Structures are given as structure tokens and as C-alpha cells.
Tab-separated table of C-alpha atoms in Angstrom:
chain	number	residue	atom	x	y	z
A	113	ASN	CA	20.344	-83.746	-199.180
A	114	ALA	CA	16.777	-82.646	-199.913
A	115	GLY	CA	17.083	-83.013	-203.667
A	116	VAL	CA	15.620	-80.643	-206.212
A	117	MET	CA	12.540	-78.925	-204.777
A	118	GLN	CA	9.787	-77.599	-206.990
A	119	ASN	CA	6.638	-75.824	-205.967
A	120	PRO	CA	3.817	-75.792	-206.296
A	121	ARG	CA	3.180	-79.414	-207.313
A	122	HIS	CA	-0.083	-78.444	-208.975
A	123	LEU	CA	-1.074	-75.036	-210.273
A	124	VAL	CA	-4.378	-74.065	-211.828
A	125	ARG	CA	-4.663	-70.806	-213.711
A	126	ARG	CA	-7.372	-69.232	-215.826
A	127	ARG	CA	-6.527	-68.082	-219.317
A	128	GLY	CA	-4.783	-64.712	-219.209
A	129	GLN	CA	-3.370	-65.108	-215.701
A	130	GLU	CA	0.290	-65.432	-214.787
A	131	ALA	CA	1.958	-68.618	-213.607
A	132	ARG	CA	5.107	-68.608	-211.483
A	133	LEU	CA	6.941	-71.883	-210.980
A	134	ARG	CA	9.753	-72.179	-208.470
A	135	CYS	CA	12.745	-74.472	-208.279
A	136	SER	CA	15.457	-74.844	-205.675
A	137	PRO	CA	18.392	-76.959	-206.892
A	138	MET	CA	20.153	-79.609	-204.910
A	139	LYS	CA	22.573	-78.318	-202.327
A	140	GLY	CA	25.856	-77.468	-203.982
A	141	HIS	CA	24.375	-77.243	-207.496
A	142	SER	CA	24.570	-73.871	-209.153
A	143	HIS	CA	23.060	-74.739	-212.541
A	144	VAL	CA	19.406	-75.298	-213.322
A	145	TYR	CA	17.490	-76.549	-216.354
A	146	TRP	CA	13.803	-76.231	-217.107
A	147	TYR	CA	11.978	-78.783	-219.246
A	148	ARG	CA	8.367	-78.975	-220.401
A	149	GLN	CA	6.549	-82.270	-220.767
A	150	LEU	CA	3.192	-82.561	-222.466
A	151	PRO	CA	1.044	-85.611	-221.616
A	152	GLU	CA	2.386	-88.771	-223.233
A	153	GLU	CA	5.338	-86.845	-224.683
A	154	GLY	CA	9.024	-86.342	-224.053
A	155	LEU	CA	11.060	-83.721	-222.233
A	156	LYS	CA	11.488	-80.524	-224.221
A	157	PHE	CA	14.422	-78.326	-223.235
A	158	MET	CA	13.458	-74.762	-222.392
A	159	VAL	CA	16.290	-72.951	-220.642
A	160	TYR	CA	19.598	-73.471	-218.845
A	161	LEU	CA	20.647	-71.026	-216.139
A	162	GLN	CA	23.268	-70.412	-213.547
A	163	LYS	CA	22.923	-67.878	-210.774
A	164	GLU	CA	22.332	-64.423	-212.273
A	165	ASN	CA	22.960	-65.648	-215.817
A	166	ILE	CA	20.967	-67.303	-218.590
A	167	ILE	CA	23.326	-69.672	-220.399
A	168	ASP	CA	20.996	-71.059	-223.068
A	169	GLU	CA	17.377	-70.097	-223.661
A	170	SER	CA	17.067	-71.532	-227.141
A	171	GLY	CA	14.072	-73.662	-226.109
A	172	MET	CA	12.027	-70.862	-224.614
A	173	PRO	CA	9.074	-69.471	-226.552
A	174	LYS	CA	9.866	-65.922	-227.623
A	175	GLU	CA	6.831	-64.408	-225.948
A	176	ARG	CA	5.199	-64.735	-222.533
A	177	PHE	CA	7.891	-67.015	-221.057
A	178	SER	CA	10.829	-65.889	-218.945
A	179	ALA	CA	13.194	-67.477	-216.463
A	180	GLU	CA	15.574	-66.233	-213.841
A	181	PHE	CA	17.888	-67.613	-211.209
A	182	PRO	CA	18.778	-64.834	-208.780
A	183	LYS	CA	21.796	-64.764	-206.510
A	184	GLU	CA	19.532	-65.565	-203.569
A	185	GLY	CA	16.446	-67.717	-203.742
A	186	PRO	CA	14.993	-70.218	-206.163
A	187	SER	CA	14.920	-70.216	-209.935
A	188	ILE	CA	11.612	-68.917	-211.301
A	189	LEU	CA	9.902	-69.849	-214.542
A	190	ARG	CA	7.291	-67.243	-215.337
A	191	ILE	CA	4.517	-67.612	-217.874
A	192	GLN	CA	2.460	-64.524	-218.562
A	193	GLN	CA	-1.061	-64.502	-220.014
A	194	VAL	CA	-1.323	-68.281	-219.945
A	195	VAL	CA	-3.225	-70.127	-222.663
A	196	ARG	CA	-4.652	-73.664	-222.665
A	197	GLY	CA	-1.671	-74.890	-224.669
A	198	ASP	CA	0.603	-74.047	-221.741
A	199	SER	CA	-0.963	-76.878	-219.723
A	200	ALA	CA	1.861	-79.324	-219.100
A	201	ALA	CA	4.245	-80.647	-216.485
A	202	TYR	CA	7.247	-78.405	-215.988
A	203	PHE	CA	10.335	-80.110	-214.623
A	204	CYS	CA	13.361	-78.455	-213.143
A	205	ALA	CA	16.698	-80.246	-212.941
A	206	SER	CA	20.057	-79.324	-211.511
A	207	HIS	CA	23.579	-80.636	-211.762
A	208	ASP	CA	27.025	-80.142	-210.360
A	209	ARG	CA	28.841	-78.499	-213.239
A	210	SER	CA	32.118	-78.495	-211.313
A	211	ARG	CA	32.203	-82.240	-212.078
A	212	SER	CA	32.345	-81.475	-215.804
A	213	TYR	CA	29.858	-82.342	-218.502
A	214	ASN	CA	29.265	-85.877	-217.381
A	215	SER	CA	27.405	-85.205	-214.188
A	216	PRO	CA	23.808	-86.377	-214.362
A	217	LEU	CA	20.786	-84.157	-214.040
A	218	HIS	CA	18.725	-84.527	-210.889
A	219	PHE	CA	15.058	-83.765	-211.460
A	220	GLY	CA	12.453	-82.254	-209.189
A	221	ASN	CA	8.948	-83.687	-208.913
A	222	GLY	CA	7.602	-81.185	-211.395
A	223	THR	CA	4.813	-78.614	-211.403
A	224	ARG	CA	1.663	-79.645	-213.214
A	225	LEU	CA	0.119	-76.546	-214.697
A	226	THR	CA	-3.507	-76.642	-215.762
A	227	VAL	CA	-4.970	-73.700	-217.627
A	228	THR	CA	-8.761	-73.522	-217.566
B	1396	GLY	CA	20.201	-78.601	-234.590
B	1397	GLU	CA	20.878	-81.392	-232.136
B	1398	ASN	CA	18.483	-84.304	-232.231
B	1399	VAL	CA	18.075	-87.658	-230.487
B	1400	GLU	CA	15.850	-90.314	-232.016
B	1401	GLN	CA	14.546	-93.098	-229.817
B	1402	HIS	CA	12.894	-96.388	-230.812
B	1403	PRO	CA	10.540	-98.033	-230.240
B	1404	SER	CA	7.975	-95.640	-228.806
B	1405	THR	CA	6.177	-98.513	-227.071
B	1406	LEU	CA	7.430	-101.941	-226.119
B	1407	SER	CA	5.591	-104.837	-224.484
B	1408	VAL	CA	7.491	-107.856	-223.202
B	1409	GLN	CA	6.636	-110.873	-221.105
B	1410	GLU	CA	8.012	-110.928	-217.589
B	1411	GLY	CA	11.449	-112.504	-217.628
B	1412	ASP	CA	12.199	-111.558	-221.232
B	1413	SER	CA	14.723	-108.922	-222.305
B	1414	ALA	CA	13.961	-105.416	-223.523
B	1415	VAL	CA	16.133	-103.297	-225.803
B	1416	ILE	CA	15.683	-99.588	-226.482
B	1417	LYS	CA	17.782	-97.806	-229.094
B	1418	CYS	CA	18.776	-94.170	-229.529
B	1419	THR	CA	20.582	-92.348	-232.311
B	1420	TYR	CA	22.121	-88.905	-231.892
B	1421	SER	CA	23.099	-86.329	-234.466
B	1422	ASP	CA	25.820	-84.253	-232.758
B	1423	SER	CA	29.146	-86.033	-233.163
B	1424	ALA	CA	30.504	-83.909	-230.287
B	1425	SER	CA	28.120	-85.599	-227.825
B	1426	ASN	CA	30.138	-87.466	-225.236
B	1427	TYR	CA	27.868	-88.375	-222.336
B	1428	PHE	CA	24.753	-90.537	-222.556
B	1429	PRO	CA	22.469	-90.957	-219.523
B	1430	TRP	CA	19.271	-92.992	-219.347
B	1431	TYR	CA	16.280	-92.011	-217.230
B	1432	LYS	CA	13.249	-93.951	-216.026
B	1433	GLN	CA	9.991	-92.121	-215.406
B	1434	GLU	CA	7.123	-93.845	-213.648
B	1435	LEU	CA	3.622	-92.518	-214.114
B	1436	GLY	CA	3.183	-89.123	-212.488
B	1437	LYS	CA	6.727	-89.059	-211.145
B	1438	ARG	CA	9.999	-87.393	-211.959
B	1439	PRO	CA	12.614	-88.856	-214.315
B	1440	GLN	CA	15.334	-90.712	-212.416
B	1441	LEU	CA	18.783	-91.674	-213.649
B	1442	ILE	CA	19.244	-95.429	-214.003
B	1443	ILE	CA	22.556	-95.712	-215.847
B	1444	ASP	CA	24.933	-93.571	-217.869
B	1445	ILE	CA	27.922	-94.031	-220.148
B	1446	ARG	CA	30.789	-91.812	-221.204
B	1447	SER	CA	32.133	-91.701	-224.723
B	1448	ASN	CA	35.405	-93.395	-223.847
B	1449	VAL	CA	33.561	-96.562	-222.839
B	1450	GLY	CA	31.775	-99.025	-225.134
B	1451	GLU	CA	29.626	-100.828	-222.589
B	1452	LYS	CA	28.544	-100.520	-218.986
B	1453	LYS	CA	26.515	-102.911	-216.857
B	1454	ASP	CA	24.679	-102.571	-213.562
B	1455	GLN	CA	22.892	-105.757	-212.479
B	1456	ARG	CA	20.037	-106.310	-214.963
B	1457	ILE	CA	20.678	-103.093	-216.873
B	1458	ALA	CA	23.366	-102.496	-219.487
B	1459	VAL	CA	24.114	-99.746	-221.967
B	1460	THR	CA	26.189	-100.027	-225.139
B	1461	LEU	CA	27.627	-97.202	-227.205
B	1462	ASN	CA	28.747	-97.173	-230.839
B	1463	LYS	CA	30.389	-93.796	-231.442
B	1464	THR	CA	31.077	-94.475	-235.092
B	1465	ALA	CA	27.427	-95.133	-235.821
B	1466	LYS	CA	26.287	-92.542	-233.261
B	1467	HIS	CA	23.905	-94.836	-231.488
B	1468	PHE	CA	23.521	-96.280	-228.025
B	1469	SER	CA	21.178	-98.822	-226.518
B	1470	LEU	CA	19.644	-99.786	-223.193
B	1471	HIS	CA	19.305	-103.475	-222.399
B	1472	ILE	CA	17.145	-104.759	-219.547
B	1473	THR	CA	17.343	-108.484	-218.828
B	1474	GLU	CA	14.957	-110.622	-216.781
B	1475	THR	CA	12.321	-107.914	-216.880
B	1476	GLN	CA	9.938	-107.510	-213.963
B	1477	PRO	CA	6.568	-105.739	-213.710
B	1478	GLU	CA	8.207	-102.911	-211.768
B	1479	ASP	CA	10.352	-102.170	-214.833
B	1480	SER	CA	7.175	-100.859	-216.505
B	1481	ALA	CA	7.733	-97.127	-217.074
B	1482	VAL	CA	8.777	-94.621	-219.711
B	1483	TYR	CA	12.491	-94.641	-220.484
B	1484	PHE	CA	14.322	-91.633	-221.907
B	1485	CYS	CA	17.774	-91.532	-223.415
B	1486	ALA	CA	19.783	-88.327	-223.610
B	1487	ALA	CA	22.916	-87.074	-225.331
B	1488	VAL	CA	25.081	-84.367	-223.811
B	1489	THR	CA	27.793	-82.274	-225.412
B	1490	SER	CA	30.585	-81.072	-223.138
B	1491	GLY	CA	30.841	-77.655	-224.713
B	1492	THR	CA	27.200	-76.693	-224.324
B	1493	TYR	CA	26.066	-78.840	-221.358
B	1494	LYS	CA	22.819	-79.185	-223.243
B	1495	TYR	CA	20.941	-82.399	-222.440
B	1496	ILE	CA	18.902	-83.432	-225.477
B	1497	PHE	CA	16.364	-86.113	-224.648
B	1498	GLY	CA	14.853	-88.760	-226.880
B	1499	THR	CA	11.085	-88.941	-227.223
B	1500	GLY	CA	10.743	-91.801	-224.755
B	1501	THR	CA	9.847	-95.500	-224.828
B	1502	ARG	CA	6.851	-96.770	-222.885
B	1503	LEU	CA	7.840	-100.213	-221.618
B	1504	LYS	CA	5.145	-102.548	-220.407
B	1505	VAL	CA	6.164	-105.781	-218.719
B	1506	LEU	CA	3.331	-108.294	-218.780
B	1507	ALA	CA	3.067	-110.616	-215.805
């Protein structure tokens, strides 16, 4: 089992560009979470998705950020017109929801976004 | 909204001593409480978890206790070793929403 795969590991963007972060969940997992982590800080919930459906996006900024998890392919977190404050590590996690609420999240290695 | 408070934010202990990290949650419907360890530059990894129908769980040098009445749970690490140095996050999960709310983290430093 390859685990949760995120790419790229590091992404550098200039202000105003778009950033696209990809996440493939563990095999057999159909639910994905995205978290943002600023340096020396905790994990801030952004969005919770299943294939073709956003379940909870209460942590997503209202503008410039969007997420999807298509029927085929990885989940994508998209940040348009990036600003310096978007620089952070973005972690994806997946779990096996068929095992009920008490199945742990498995995290990917994260994408470290740097906006210059 | 849901909130998880975690204390202390930093903790230094001598090798061999015990470390205790405490978390308090606000949503009384929370019923699953995992703990994650994150080493520098790496991903968070599950180290232990506890369900709401259990008061205590132990795995070698790590134990977690839960007090549902007081809405707090704690991580206990005994006989600490330098490799225990990391940031530890608690989380509370509610079955209805599947929303994992994380604490702000505790940076544990084990001094050799």
C-alpha cells in the first residue's frame, strides 16, 4: 500500500500565479481532507471531500481557493492569484470511512508552497 | 464552533522522565480522539487513539486517558528518549461530521 501520495513536494510560485496541489489517497480510501500548516503552527482544517462531492468546506477561504476530487484521478487543491500569505505546508489525508468515524487519518508528506 | 485546546505548547524533559500533554475539547458529541506525532519536516503520524467508550489505553511507553465528563484527554509518555522529540497533536472527531479538529500542538524536547 503506497500510502497517501502528494505532489509536488515543493512548489514555488510568484505572486499572482496559480498553484495546483495534488493528492492521491490510500488505496481503498474514498475520502480526502486538506489541511494547511503555517511554520511553527498547527493543522488548520480546510476541506473534506469524497469523490465528486464536497462534504465540508467550512475551512476554505472564500476567495481564490477551490478543491475537487473527481471520479477519476487525484484530489486537487487549487489556489489562484497566490499571495505571500499562502506560503505554507499543505497536507492531504485520507481515511476509510466505511470503518465508521473512528478510523484514523493517514497523511501524505505534504506540499510546501513558497510564494515569492 | 468546535475547538480543541492543547497544553503546554512547549515541553522540555530530561531523558528517562515522563511527559504529559493535555487537551480539552468543546463538542460534547466528539467520540474519537487520536494523537499524532510530527517530526521536523515530516508528515503527522498516528501514535495512539482512544474511543469514547474507553477511559484509558496503553501501548508500550505511550498511554492516553479520557475524561468524558470533563471533556479532556491526555497523552502520557514514560521513559522518554531523544527520538520522542517532535511536535504532538491531539484531535477530536465527531461521528456525525467526520471533522477532525486538531489542537495547536506541543513541541516536546527530550534532553539527553
